[in-house]
XYZ file of C-alpha atoms in Angstrom:
100
model
C 83.411 104.977 78.582
C 86.185 102.404 79.051
C 88.694 105.177 79.698
C 86.669 106.435 82.654
C 86.221 102.903 83.970
C 89.990 102.377 83.751
C 90.687 105.699 85.509
C 88.208 104.782 88.241
C 89.950 101.454 88.702
C 93.289 103.221 89.059
C 91.815 105.632 91.607
C 90.435 102.706 93.621
C 93.598 100.571 93.467
C 96.411 103.122 93.908
C 95.680 104.106 97.540
C 95.323 100.443 98.513
C 98.678 99.572 96.988
C 100.338 102.489 98.738
C 98.755 101.688 102.111
C 99.797 98.030 101.852
C 103.402 98.949 101.056
C 103.661 101.567 103.810
C 102.177 99.179 106.368
C 104.733 96.474 105.603
C 107.565 99.007 105.694
C 106.469 100.404 109.079
C 105.529 97.186 110.890
C 108.852 95.406 110.537
C 109.376 94.495 114.202
C 105.969 92.888 114.849
C 105.372 89.121 114.683
C 103.909 87.796 111.437
C 100.486 86.885 112.854
C 100.022 90.361 114.299
C 101.132 91.920 111.032
C 98.632 89.870 109.020
C 95.763 90.683 111.386
C 96.620 94.375 111.340
C 96.855 94.271 107.544
C 93.315 92.857 107.318
C 92.022 95.534 109.707
C 93.819 98.224 107.727
C 92.353 96.902 104.471
C 88.855 97.021 105.971
C 89.496 100.595 107.100
C 90.738 101.610 103.651
C 87.593 100.112 102.117
C 85.379 101.844 104.667
C 86.816 105.231 103.693
C 84.892 104.939 100.432
C 81.626 105.253 102.388
C 82.395 108.894 103.122
C 83.077 109.730 99.483
C 79.903 108.502 97.834
C 76.256 108.482 98.646
C 75.024 105.178 100.099
C 72.757 104.464 97.120
C 75.634 104.580 94.637
C 75.749 101.368 92.598
C 79.533 101.312 92.146
C 80.340 102.017 95.796
C 80.474 98.334 96.892
C 82.676 97.553 93.900
C 85.066 100.389 94.777
C 85.185 99.180 98.368
C 85.899 95.605 97.272
C 88.629 96.673 94.848
C 90.285 98.863 97.495
C 90.111 96.065 100.094
C 91.583 93.477 97.742
C 94.296 95.848 96.491
C 95.416 96.603 100.040
C 95.483 92.918 100.963
C 97.288 91.893 97.778
C 99.861 94.657 98.115
C 100.533 93.891 101.769
C 100.792 90.157 101.114
C 103.136 90.686 98.178
C 105.442 92.945 100.141
C 105.355 90.591 103.155
C 106.389 87.772 100.820
C 109.236 89.830 99.369
C 110.416 90.724 102.841
C 110.294 87.090 103.959
C 112.237 86.023 100.876
C 114.975 88.546 101.709
C 115.282 87.202 105.261
C 115.600 83.573 104.189
C 118.986 81.985 103.846
C 120.088 81.290 100.281
C 119.084 77.900 98.966
C 122.554 77.082 97.697
C 125.365 78.468 99.827
C 128.177 80.276 98.111
C 131.018 77.947 97.158
C 134.040 78.046 99.368
C 137.404 77.552 97.737
C 139.639 75.113 99.403
C 143.223 76.146 99.747
C 145.323 73.185 98.794
């Protein structure tokens, strides 16, 4: 039983992670506020795709939607943070050797 629950969790999380990463990779030129708003809209859309896969009375459908939404947001936020860290100047500049 736990194996199937784990596999279901992987199926719900993997597309969200992929969508979050691809969004950050594609939207590099947009301002940060626009990127965050579009990421939230994209996460809601990824969660809404689960409505077409299951019947509305399914008990686990809201959980799958929530997991997909949170995975997309977490992935996008993590990759936005990594990208911002790469753009920042180093905290300690490289030492320059003085020629005496």
